[in-house]
Short mmCIF file of C-alpha atoms in Angstrom, two decimals:
data_model
loop_
_atom_site.label_atom_id
_atom_site.label_comp_id
_atom_site.label_asym_id
_atom_site.label_seq_id
_atom_site.Cartn_x
_atom_site.Cartn_y
_atom_site.Cartn_z
CA MET C 1 105.96 71.41 83.42
CA THR C 2 104.36 72.57 80.19
CA ILE C 3 101.84 75.34 80.63
CA ASP C 4 100.55 76.08 77.17
CA ASP C 5 101.72 74.28 74.05
CA SER C 6 99.10 75.79 71.74
CA THR C 7 100.27 79.41 71.98
CA GLY C 8 103.90 78.73 71.18
CA ALA C 9 104.81 80.43 74.44
CA ARG C 10 107.84 79.31 76.38
CA THR C 11 107.29 77.28 79.51
CA ALA C 12 108.70 78.18 82.88
CA LEU C 13 111.44 75.61 82.33
CA ASP C 14 112.72 77.59 79.33
CA TYR C 15 113.60 80.66 81.33
CA PRO C 16 117.19 81.13 82.51
CA THR C 17 117.94 81.34 86.21
CA GLU C 18 118.46 85.10 86.11
CA ASP C 19 114.77 85.57 85.19
CA LEU C 20 113.94 84.42 88.72
CA ARG C 21 115.39 87.70 89.96
CA ARG C 22 112.39 89.68 88.91
CA ARG C 23 110.05 89.78 91.86
CA THR C 24 110.91 93.17 93.28
CA PRO C 25 111.39 96.63 91.80
CA SER C 26 114.93 97.87 91.51
CA THR C 27 114.16 100.45 94.19
CA SER C 28 113.38 97.80 96.82
CA PRO C 29 115.85 97.38 99.69
CA PRO C 30 118.24 94.44 99.40
CA ALA C 31 117.09 91.15 100.85
CA PRO C 32 118.52 90.23 104.25
CA SER C 33 120.74 87.25 104.72
CA ILE C 34 118.73 84.03 104.50
CA PRO C 35 119.98 80.82 106.13
CA GLU C 36 120.98 78.14 103.65
CA GLU C 37 118.36 75.74 105.06
CA GLU C 38 115.58 78.26 104.45
CA VAL C 39 116.92 79.03 100.99
CA THR C 40 116.75 75.35 100.10
CA GLN C 41 113.24 74.96 101.49
CA ARG C 42 111.94 78.09 99.77
CA ALA C 43 113.56 77.02 96.53
CA LYS C 44 111.63 73.74 96.73
CA THR C 45 108.43 75.65 97.39
CA SER C 46 109.12 77.88 94.40
CA ALA C 47 109.66 74.80 92.26
CA LYS C 48 106.30 73.39 93.35
CA LEU C 49 104.51 76.65 92.63
CA TYR C 50 106.01 77.53 89.30
CA GLY C 51 107.19 74.19 87.95
CA VAL C 52 110.75 75.47 87.63
CA VAL C 53 113.94 73.59 88.23
CA THR C 54 115.17 74.33 91.73
CA PRO C 55 117.89 76.95 91.21
CA GLU C 56 121.12 77.29 93.12
CA PRO C 57 120.87 79.02 96.55
CA ALA C 58 122.55 82.20 95.28
CA ALA C 59 119.83 82.70 92.68
CA VAL C 60 117.11 82.13 95.25
CA LYS C 61 118.65 84.72 97.56
CA ALA C 62 118.56 87.22 94.73
CA ALA C 63 115.00 86.32 93.79
CA LEU C 64 113.38 86.27 97.22
CA SER C 65 112.63 89.58 98.88
CA PRO C 66 111.37 90.54 102.34
CA ASN C 67 108.66 92.48 100.53
CA ILE C 68 107.08 89.34 99.04
CA HIS C 69 105.05 87.55 101.67
CA PRO C 70 105.69 83.78 101.51
CA TYR C 71 102.07 83.07 102.56
CA LEU C 72 100.53 84.59 99.43
CA THR C 73 98.23 82.38 97.40
CA GLN C 74 99.50 80.73 94.22
CA PRO C 75 97.55 83.17 92.01
CA ASP C 76 98.92 86.17 93.92
CA LEU C 77 102.48 84.90 93.57
CA LEU C 78 101.96 84.44 89.85
CA VAL C 79 100.45 87.92 89.50
CA LEU C 80 103.29 89.58 91.42
CA ASP C 81 105.92 87.62 89.52
CA ASN C 82 104.32 88.81 86.30
CA LEU C 83 104.05 92.47 87.34
CA PHE C 84 107.60 92.70 88.66
CA HIS C 85 108.85 91.11 85.45
CA ASP C 86 107.26 94.09 83.68
CA VAL C 87 109.07 96.45 86.07
CA HIS C 88 112.48 94.91 85.50
CA THR C 89 112.06 94.65 81.74
CA ASN C 90 110.47 98.13 81.51
CA VAL C 91 107.23 96.90 79.91
CA ARG C 92 104.99 99.97 80.13
CA GLY C 93 102.35 99.05 77.59
CA ASN C 94 100.95 101.36 74.94
CA THR C 95 101.52 104.82 76.36
CA ASN C 96 100.77 106.69 73.12
CA GLU C 97 97.91 109.12 73.57
CA LYS C 98 95.44 108.90 70.70
CA VAL C 99 92.22 110.79 70.17
CA ASP C 100 90.40 107.62 69.11
CA LYS C 101 91.97 105.43 71.77
CA PRO C 102 89.27 103.35 73.52
CA ALA C 103 88.49 104.06 77.16
CA PRO C 104 90.12 101.79 79.77
CA GLU C 105 86.69 100.32 80.57
CA THR C 106 86.33 99.32 76.91
CA ILE C 107 89.78 97.75 76.88
CA GLU C 108 88.96 95.85 80.08
CA ALA C 109 85.63 94.59 78.80
CA LEU C 110 87.22 93.22 75.62
CA ALA C 111 90.31 91.77 77.30
CA ASN C 112 91.11 88.20 76.28
CA ASP C 113 94.02 86.05 75.19
CA THR C 114 94.27 87.73 71.80
CA ASN C 115 95.88 90.85 73.27
CA ILE C 116 98.55 88.92 75.17
CA ASN C 117 101.74 89.47 73.20
CA HIS C 118 104.40 88.66 75.80
CA ASP C 119 105.53 85.13 76.63
CA HIS C 120 105.50 85.72 80.37
CA ASP C 121 101.89 87.02 80.19
CA ALA C 122 100.78 83.95 78.25
CA ILE C 123 102.46 81.63 80.75
CA SER C 124 100.95 83.40 83.78
CA VAL C 125 97.43 83.50 82.35
CA ALA C 126 97.59 79.87 81.22
CA ARG C 127 98.73 78.78 84.68
CA LEU C 128 95.96 80.74 86.40
CA LYS C 129 93.35 79.31 84.02
CA ALA C 130 94.60 75.78 84.66
CA LEU C 131 94.10 76.21 88.41
CA ASN C 132 90.45 77.16 87.75
CA ASP C 133 89.60 74.58 85.08
CA PRO C 134 88.02 71.39 86.51
CA ASN C 135 89.05 69.52 83.37
CA HIS C 136 92.74 70.42 83.70
CA ALA C 137 95.23 68.23 85.54
CA ASP C 138 96.40 71.23 87.59
CA PHE C 139 92.89 72.18 88.77
CA GLN C 140 92.74 72.93 92.47
CA PRO C 141 89.47 73.67 94.28
CA THR C 142 89.76 75.97 97.27
CA VAL C 143 88.97 73.82 100.31
CA PHE C 144 90.47 75.94 103.11
CA VAL C 145 91.74 79.49 103.33
CA THR C 146 94.43 78.69 105.89
CA TRP C 147 96.16 75.87 104.00
CA ASP C 148 96.83 75.11 100.37
CA ALA C 149 96.98 71.55 99.04
CA LYS C 150 100.79 71.61 99.16
CA ASP C 151 100.67 72.36 102.92
CA ILE C 152 98.60 69.30 103.83
CA PRO C 153 100.37 65.96 104.48
CA ALA C 154 99.88 63.67 101.50
CA PRO C 155 98.02 60.83 103.33
CA ILE C 156 95.54 63.29 104.90
CA ASN C 157 95.06 65.03 101.58
CA GLU C 158 94.55 61.77 99.69
CA TYR C 159 92.24 59.95 102.09
CA ILE C 160 90.35 62.75 103.86
CA ILE C 161 90.50 66.08 102.03
CA LYS C 162 90.06 64.84 98.45
CA PRO C 163 87.05 62.60 99.25
CA TYR C 164 85.45 65.51 101.13
CA ALA C 165 86.14 67.84 98.21
CA ARG C 166 84.57 65.41 95.73
CA VAL C 167 81.36 65.32 97.79
CA ALA C 168 81.40 69.07 98.44
CA MET C 169 81.80 69.91 94.73
CA ARG C 170 78.35 68.42 94.17
CA ILE C 171 76.89 70.72 96.84
CA VAL C 172 78.50 74.06 95.96
CA ARG C 173 77.53 75.99 92.84
CA HIS C 174 81.05 76.18 91.38
CA PRO C 175 83.53 73.29 91.73
CA THR C 176 86.23 75.73 92.87
CA ASP C 177 84.15 76.83 95.87
CA VAL C 178 84.42 73.90 98.29
CA VAL C 179 85.67 76.46 100.83
CA PHE C 180 82.20 78.01 101.02
CA LEU C 181 80.70 74.75 102.28
CA THR C 182 83.67 74.33 104.62
CA HIS C 183 82.95 77.72 106.17
CA ILE C 184 79.19 77.22 106.39
CA LEU C 185 79.84 73.98 108.31
CA LEU C 186 82.44 75.69 110.50
CA TYR C 187 80.23 78.62 111.48
CA SER C 188 77.16 76.40 111.92
CA THR C 189 78.98 74.18 114.41
CA VAL C 190 81.71 76.14 116.21
CA ASN C 191 80.24 79.66 116.20
CA LEU C 192 76.60 78.65 116.58
CA GLY C 193 77.42 75.94 119.13
CA SER C 194 79.49 78.31 121.24
CA ALA C 195 76.77 80.98 121.09
CA MET C 196 74.07 78.51 122.17
CA PHE C 197 76.22 77.36 125.08
CA LEU C 198 76.83 80.94 126.24
CA MET C 199 73.21 82.03 125.85
CA PHE C 200 71.35 79.03 127.24
CA TYR C 201 73.73 77.01 129.42
CA HIS C 202 76.61 78.85 131.05
CA CYS C 203 78.41 82.11 130.30
CA SER C 204 81.84 82.76 131.77
CA TYR C 205 83.87 85.84 130.97
CA LEU C 206 86.75 83.70 129.68
CA HIS C 207 84.50 81.84 127.26
CA GLY C 208 82.75 85.06 126.25
CA ILE C 209 86.01 86.86 125.46
CA ALA C 210 87.31 83.85 123.53
CA HIS C 211 84.04 83.72 121.56
CA ALA C 212 84.20 87.42 120.66
CA VAL C 213 87.86 87.18 119.60
CA TYR C 214 87.20 84.10 117.47
CA THR C 215 84.19 85.81 115.87
CA LEU C 216 86.41 88.76 115.00
CA TRP C 217 88.91 86.36 113.43
CA CYS C 218 86.12 84.84 111.31
CA ALA C 219 84.42 88.13 110.43
CA GLY C 220 86.42 88.84 107.27
CA SER C 221 85.96 85.41 105.73
CA PHE C 222 82.26 85.28 106.63
CA THR C 223 81.61 88.77 105.28
CA LEU C 224 83.26 87.95 101.96
CA LEU C 225 81.40 84.64 101.85
CA MET C 226 78.25 86.72 102.15
CA HIS C 227 79.70 89.16 99.60
CA ASN C 228 79.73 86.33 97.06
CA HIS C 229 76.31 85.18 98.25
CA ILE C 230 74.57 88.54 97.79
CA HIS C 231 76.14 89.26 94.40
CA ASN C 232 75.25 85.84 92.97
CA ASN C 233 72.01 85.03 94.79
CA GLY C 234 73.64 82.16 96.64
CA VAL C 235 76.74 79.97 96.60
CA LEU C 236 75.30 76.43 96.71
CA ALA C 237 73.82 74.20 94.03
CA LYS C 238 70.10 74.23 93.19
CA ASP C 239 69.36 71.07 95.17
CA TRP C 240 70.70 72.82 98.27
CA ARG C 241 68.83 76.07 97.81
CA TRP C 242 66.94 75.54 101.08
CA LEU C 243 70.25 75.71 102.95
CA ASP C 244 71.60 78.48 100.72
CA MET C 245 68.69 80.75 101.55
CA THR C 246 68.45 79.98 105.29
CA PHE C 247 71.98 79.86 106.66
CA PRO C 248 72.48 83.67 106.38
CA TYR C 249 69.52 84.35 108.67
CA VAL C 250 70.96 82.03 111.32
CA LEU C 251 74.58 83.15 111.09
CA GLU C 252 74.41 86.87 110.26
CA PRO C 253 73.45 88.06 113.78
CA LEU C 254 76.24 85.90 115.28
CA MET C 255 78.86 87.44 112.98
CA GLY C 256 77.87 91.08 113.53
CA HIS C 257 75.59 91.55 110.52
CA THR C 258 72.02 92.76 110.59
CA TRP C 259 69.61 90.78 108.43
CA ASP C 260 69.88 91.61 104.72
CA SER C 261 71.36 95.08 105.33
CA TYR C 262 74.64 94.12 103.66
CA TYR C 263 72.70 93.26 100.50
CA TYR C 264 70.70 96.49 100.51
CA HIS C 265 73.65 98.74 101.25
CA HIS C 266 76.32 97.04 99.13
CA VAL C 267 74.48 95.70 96.08
CA LYS C 268 71.48 98.02 95.80
CA HIS C 269 73.28 101.16 96.91
CA HIS C 270 77.10 101.18 96.88
CA HIS C 271 77.54 99.49 93.50
CA VAL C 272 74.87 101.73 92.01
CA GLU C 273 76.56 104.93 93.22
CA GLY C 274 80.20 103.75 92.98
CA ASN C 275 81.71 106.08 95.60
CA GLY C 276 80.06 109.02 93.87
CA PRO C 277 78.40 112.00 95.57
CA ASN C 278 75.15 110.12 96.32
CA ASP C 279 76.94 107.15 97.91
CA LEU C 280 76.27 107.23 101.65
CA SER C 281 79.70 105.70 102.22
CA THR C 282 81.50 107.93 99.72
CA THR C 283 84.95 109.16 100.69
CA ILE C 284 85.20 112.10 98.29
CA ARG C 285 83.87 114.68 100.77
CA TYR C 286 86.60 113.83 103.28
CA GLN C 287 90.28 114.61 103.59
CA ARG C 288 91.30 111.00 103.50
CA ASP C 289 94.51 111.23 105.50
CA ASP C 290 92.87 113.18 108.35
CA LEU C 291 91.96 111.34 111.58
CA PHE C 292 89.03 113.60 112.48
CA HIS C 293 87.50 113.24 109.03
CA PHE C 294 87.85 109.47 109.36
CA LEU C 295 86.18 109.47 112.80
CA HIS C 296 83.31 111.55 111.40
CA TYR C 297 82.96 109.06 108.55
CA VAL C 298 82.83 106.06 110.89
CA GLY C 299 80.56 107.75 113.43
CA ARG C 300 78.03 108.77 110.81
CA PHE C 301 77.75 105.21 109.56
CA LEU C 302 77.49 103.71 113.05
CA LEU C 303 74.80 106.08 114.28
CA PHE C 304 72.72 107.01 111.26
CA ILE C 305 72.93 104.43 108.48
CA TRP C 306 69.79 102.70 109.78
CA ALA C 307 67.81 105.82 108.81
CA GLU C 308 69.89 107.22 105.93
CA LEU C 309 69.69 104.11 103.76
CA PRO C 310 65.86 103.87 103.78
CA LEU C 311 65.68 107.64 103.13
CA TYR C 312 68.07 107.22 100.18
CA PHE C 313 65.84 104.58 98.61
CA TYR C 314 62.77 106.76 99.24
CA ARG C 315 64.40 109.77 97.52
CA LYS C 316 65.31 107.52 94.59
CA GLY C 317 61.69 106.49 94.14
CA LYS C 318 62.18 102.99 95.49
CA PRO C 319 59.71 102.77 98.42
CA ASN C 320 59.76 98.97 98.43
CA LEU C 321 63.51 98.91 99.09
CA ALA C 322 63.13 101.70 101.63
CA ILE C 323 60.59 99.72 103.65
CA ARG C 324 62.46 96.42 103.37
CA SER C 325 65.80 97.90 104.43
CA LEU C 326 64.22 99.71 107.39
CA VAL C 327 62.28 96.63 108.53
CA SER C 328 65.32 94.35 108.31
CA GLU C 329 67.45 96.78 110.30
CA VAL C 330 64.83 97.43 112.99
CA ALA C 331 64.03 93.70 113.25
CA SER C 332 67.71 92.98 113.83
CA TYR C 333 67.92 95.58 116.58
CA ALA C 334 64.77 94.18 118.17
CA PHE C 335 66.26 90.69 118.09
CA MET C 336 69.48 91.87 119.73
CA TYR C 337 67.46 93.75 122.37
CA GLY C 338 65.44 90.62 123.10
CA MET C 339 68.56 88.48 123.45
CA THR C 340 70.11 91.09 125.74
CA ARG C 341 67.04 91.05 127.98
CA LEU C 342 67.21 87.25 128.04
CA ASN C 343 70.91 87.01 128.99
CA PRO C 344 72.72 90.37 129.12
CA ARG C 345 76.23 89.03 129.72
CA ALA C 346 76.12 86.37 127.01
CA ALA C 347 74.40 88.63 124.47
CA THR C 348 77.15 91.22 124.93
CA PHE C 349 79.75 88.74 123.71
CA VAL C 350 77.57 86.90 121.20
CA PHE C 351 75.75 89.79 119.51
CA LEU C 352 76.71 93.30 120.63
CA ILE C 353 80.52 93.15 120.46
CA PRO C 354 80.51 91.40 117.04
CA PHE C 355 78.03 94.01 115.76
CA VAL C 356 80.28 96.95 116.72
CA GLN C 357 83.42 95.12 115.55
CA LEU C 358 81.98 94.41 112.13
CA ARG C 359 80.62 97.90 111.50
CA LEU C 360 83.97 99.40 112.40
CA GLY C 361 85.68 96.87 110.13
CA LEU C 362 83.35 97.61 107.22
CA MET C 363 84.05 101.33 107.40
CA ILE C 364 87.81 100.94 107.87
CA GLY C 365 87.85 98.59 104.88
CA ASN C 366 85.72 100.84 102.69
CA TRP C 367 87.90 103.83 103.57
CA GLY C 368 90.99 101.88 102.47
CA GLN C 369 89.30 100.68 99.29
CA HIS C 370 88.27 104.18 98.23
CA ALA C 371 90.69 106.53 100.00
CA LEU C 372 92.93 107.04 96.97
CA VAL C 373 90.70 108.84 94.48
CA ASP C 374 92.11 110.50 91.39
CA GLU C 375 91.83 114.28 91.43
CA LEU C 376 91.21 114.42 87.65
CA GLU C 377 88.87 111.47 87.03
CA PRO C 378 87.24 110.53 90.36
CA ASP C 379 84.35 108.84 88.53
CA SER C 380 86.59 106.20 86.93
CA ASP C 381 86.54 102.75 88.52
CA PHE C 382 90.26 102.51 87.75
CA ARG C 383 90.98 105.73 89.62
CA SER C 384 88.55 105.58 92.54
CA SER C 385 89.46 102.14 93.89
CA ILE C 386 92.62 100.07 94.24
CA THR C 387 93.99 96.55 93.83
CA LEU C 388 95.79 94.73 96.64
CA VAL C 389 97.94 91.64 96.19
CA ASP C 390 98.18 90.70 99.84
CA VAL C 391 97.53 87.92 102.32
CA PRO C 392 94.41 88.86 104.34
CA SER C 393 92.33 90.31 101.50
CA ASN C 394 92.99 87.54 99.00
CA ARG C 395 93.79 84.43 101.02
CA PHE C 396 91.21 84.80 103.78
CA CYS C 397 88.67 87.02 102.00
CA PHE C 398 88.34 85.40 98.58
CA ASN C 399 90.34 87.87 96.47
CA ASP C 400 88.68 90.94 97.93
CA GLY C 401 91.94 92.76 97.19
CA TYR C 402 91.01 92.88 93.50
CA HIS C 403 88.58 95.65 94.29
CA THR C 404 88.90 97.59 91.04
CA ALA C 405 88.15 94.41 89.10
CA HIS C 406 85.12 93.82 91.30
CA HIS C 407 83.74 97.29 90.60
CA LEU C 408 84.29 96.78 86.88
CA ASN C 409 82.25 93.58 87.01
CA PRO C 410 80.53 92.78 90.34
CA LEU C 411 79.35 89.40 89.02
CA ARG C 412 82.78 88.06 88.09
CA HIS C 413 83.66 84.92 90.03
CA TRP C 414 86.25 85.55 92.75
CA ARG C 415 88.67 82.93 91.41
CA GLU C 416 88.64 84.66 88.01
CA GLN C 417 89.79 88.03 89.36
CA PRO C 418 93.56 87.36 89.05
CA VAL C 419 93.11 85.92 85.54
CA HIS C 420 91.14 88.87 84.31
CA PHE C 421 93.50 91.32 85.99
CA LEU C 422 96.46 90.00 83.99
CA GLN C 423 94.41 89.87 80.80
CA SER C 424 93.41 93.49 81.41
CA LYS C 425 96.82 94.91 82.31
CA GLU C 426 96.69 97.34 79.39
CA ALA C 427 93.42 98.75 80.72
CA TYR C 428 94.89 99.12 84.21
CA ARG C 429 97.96 100.84 82.82
CA ASP C 430 95.90 103.16 80.65
CA GLY C 431 93.53 103.86 83.53
CA ARG C 432 96.48 104.74 85.79
CA ALA C 433 95.22 102.23 88.34
CA LEU C 434 96.98 101.77 91.67
CA VAL C 435 98.19 98.30 92.68
CA PHE C 436 99.77 97.56 96.07
CA HIS C 437 101.29 94.45 97.59
CA ASN C 438 101.83 93.23 101.14
CA ILE C 439 99.48 95.75 102.71
CA ASP C 440 95.81 95.18 103.52
CA TYR C 441 92.97 97.69 103.69
CA LEU C 442 93.31 98.07 107.46
CA MET C 443 97.01 98.92 107.36
CA LEU C 444 96.53 101.08 104.28
CA THR C 445 94.01 103.14 106.27
CA VAL C 446 96.36 103.28 109.26
CA ASN C 447 99.29 104.45 107.12
CA LEU C 448 97.15 107.07 105.41
CA LEU C 449 96.00 108.46 108.75
CA ARG C 450 99.64 108.57 109.83
CA LYS C 451 100.46 110.27 106.51
CA ASN C 452 103.10 107.62 105.95
CA TYR C 453 103.17 107.98 102.18
CA LEU C 454 106.71 106.70 101.85
CA HIS C 455 105.64 103.33 103.23
CA LEU C 456 102.73 103.25 100.80
CA ALA C 457 105.19 104.10 98.03
CA ASP C 458 107.27 101.07 99.03
CA CYS C 459 104.14 98.90 98.70
CA LEU C 460 103.12 100.22 95.28
CA VAL C 461 103.58 97.82 92.36
CA PRO C 462 104.31 100.26 89.51
CA MET C 463 102.50 99.81 86.21
CA GLY C 464 102.75 101.76 82.98
CA GLU C 465 103.97 105.32 83.46
CA GLN C 466 104.53 104.66 87.19
CA ILE C 467 107.53 102.49 86.31
CA GLY C 468 110.70 104.47 86.84
CA MET C 469 109.21 106.91 89.35
CA SER C 470 111.31 107.43 92.46
CA ARG C 471 110.04 106.60 95.93
CA GLU C 472 109.52 110.30 96.68
CA GLU C 473 107.69 110.87 93.39
CA VAL C 474 105.34 107.98 94.13
CA ALA C 475 104.66 109.33 97.64
CA LYS C 476 103.92 112.78 96.24
CA MET C 477 101.59 111.29 93.64
CA LEU C 478 99.70 109.27 96.27
CA ARG C 479 99.26 112.35 98.46
CA THR C 480 97.32 114.07 95.67
CA LYS C 481 94.80 111.20 95.71
CA THR C 482 93.57 111.87 99.26
CA ARG C 483 92.50 115.50 98.88
CA GLN C 484 88.95 116.41 99.87
CA PHE C 485 86.69 117.45 96.98
CA SER C 486 84.68 120.65 97.31
CA GLU C 487 81.01 120.67 96.35
CA ALA C 488 81.85 122.78 93.28
CA GLU C 489 84.43 120.20 92.19
CA ILE C 490 81.96 117.38 92.76
CA ARG C 491 79.39 119.09 90.52
CA ALA C 492 82.04 119.66 87.85
CA LYS C 493 83.50 116.13 87.99
CA PHE C 494 80.31 114.14 88.44
CA GLY C 495 77.81 116.47 86.82
CA LYS C 496 75.67 116.43 89.96
#
C-alpha cells in the first residue's frame, strides 16, 4: 500500500523483514514463546494495520513483544513503531547545545512536514494523516472505542455501521467524531434509563450495584467526552446546538460530575495555572511518591474545592467566575440532597457513589499526569507533564495520554494529537519530555506510591539523550522528578 508518493519516501512495502524487529528497546526482556497459530493471526493483523506483506512466523516472533499491548489503537501502534525505530537506529535528534537554539515550545509550534527528514517519520505521519482525512481512501471515523473497523464483521460493518456513520457525520462537528454521538446516545438511554428505573420505579441492591459499576466503567469516556466539549464549546454541528448545550446538564449528575465545575476548574483554572504554584491541583508542593502526601492531596480536593475555587477566582479579580462556580457547585449539592431525600437507596447508587468515584479518579489521574516534574525547569510543559501511549487513556479516553501535547495546545483536536506528536519529536527530545507505554495514569500513580521506579523505567520509551540509558539510570532519573519543591525553590523557579 502506497502511503505518500509525493515526498519520495519509501512505503512500508519497501522495508526489509528485519525492520519489523524494531518495536522494543534492546533492553526489553525477550518475548515469550508464541504459538504458531497466534503468530499467524497477529501477522495478519500487522499486515492490515501497516500494509506490509505478512512476514514469516520467525520474524513476527522477533517483532512482537509482551510489552506492546495488542489492543492499542492504530495511531498508537504507528507512534510506538516509529519511536522504537528511533531507539534501534539510535536516532537522537539534534543534541547540539546552541545559544541561539529556539525553545522547545517554539520548535513545537512550528512543527510541520518540512522538518521530517527520515523516511520512517514521513511514512508514519502520512499514514496518520490519511486516517484523519475525510477525502482520503484510508479515512476512518471513530465510531466506537471498544472496536475498530477491522474488528467488526464485514456484513455488519457494511450494512449497519457505515450507514449509521454517514448519518452521524452530519450531526457531529468533525467527521472523525461519530463516537461522540454514539456515547451521547448510549448514556442517554442506558445510564439515564437505568437511573430513572432505580429512582422512580424499583431499586434493588443488585441493580444498584450493577448501575454504579457500569457508571464507573463509563466515567473515563464520558469525562473525556466532556473534556472535548468544554475546550471546544461543544462537539455537535450547529444545527444540533440545542442538544449539544443540554445533554451535559442531564448526564453530568449521573456520571459523578457537578454542573459546569469541570469547565471552571479545568479550562478557567488548571490550564491558566499549568500545575504552577497557584494551581489548586498542583503537585509541586508534594513528595509525589509518598502515600500520605497523596492522601492529603486527594482529601483537600474532596473536602474543600467547592470553596477554594470560588476564592481563587475572587483573588484573581474575577468575581463573575467566582459566583458562577460557587452557584453551580452548591446547586449540584442541593440537587443530590433533594434526590437523596426522595429515594435514599437509589440516590446512593445513582448520584452519591458516582460522585465520590469520579472525584477520586480525577485526582488520581491528575497526580499521574503531573507527578513527574523536572527539578530544573518545572514551568516547562514538556517537563511538568507526560505522554502515555497506552490502551485506557487513548482508546477509551480519546487520546488523553497525549497530555503534554494537550497542554501545549488545549484546542488541538484529539485525533490530531498523535500526528502532531510525531511532527514535533525534535521539540519533545529537546524538551527532555517523558513518554511511557503500556501504563495508564492510575497504574503510574500506584507504581509511584510503591516507589517501583524500575517498573516505570521498563515502561519508558526513550527519546533523545534518554536512548542508551540503562534501566537503573532511567529509574534514578525518574526518582529525581518526584521530589517536593520548597517554597523558596518555587519562588526561584516560577518567580512567584
